[in-house]
Amino acid sequence: VQLQASGGGLVQAGGSLRLSCVVSGRTVSSYGMGWFRQAPGKEREFVAAISWSGANTLYEDSVKGRCTISRDAAKNTVLLQMNSLKPEDTAVYYCAADANHWGKRAQYEYWGQGTLVTVSS
């Protein structure tokens, strides 16, 4: 299984970005999926997660109301729509997958390479 994250870039505060994570090797519905981020000099932190069916989602408090995680089964992809971006959202964003777990504290087995999001003030 391989995960390919994309969609990062430079955006002004208040702007939006949509991150994509393409899953190859198996169907995306086989995995609980998560997005994490790591800012310079900081530990990696949880952003959002979605269950296998997509019926359940979970968000870190700092992004709740501004981010939406979803699945696109036709493209075998998980999306993270980020709105009202803030400079503190600047980080490398990683997608993760696991066949048996999902959520904030899950031990995800597969990780993508990361995509950089930079929010200017």
Phi, psi and omega in degrees: 000134176233143178243132180237108180267144178204174176107354178290171179167190179260128181217150177282155176305137183093348181277186184228153172217153174237117178268144179236147176226108180271129180259127177239146179111323176211167179289146184298334180288352177282350189232142160284139187237149177217158171242136177230165177216154178222116178273158180304128178077007182237164177283157176295140180228155180287143176244304184199159178212157180220141182284174184302317183279341186087359184285337183238136177227161182214139182227147170290147185302325185292342181244355182301132182089345179247340184237148177225125176259140182207168177247146170238095186296325182297329181256004181053048191225148169247136184247150171229104177274122182240122180242166178048048184296147181239156178304328179288355173277353180298124183182169166271127182257132181240140170259154183217153182220147174209138184283342188240349185219159171204166177117183186293321187253011180293148176267091183289137183276325186244142182225143173277179187274348178097148176224135188274128174246125178236122181247119181267148181272000000 
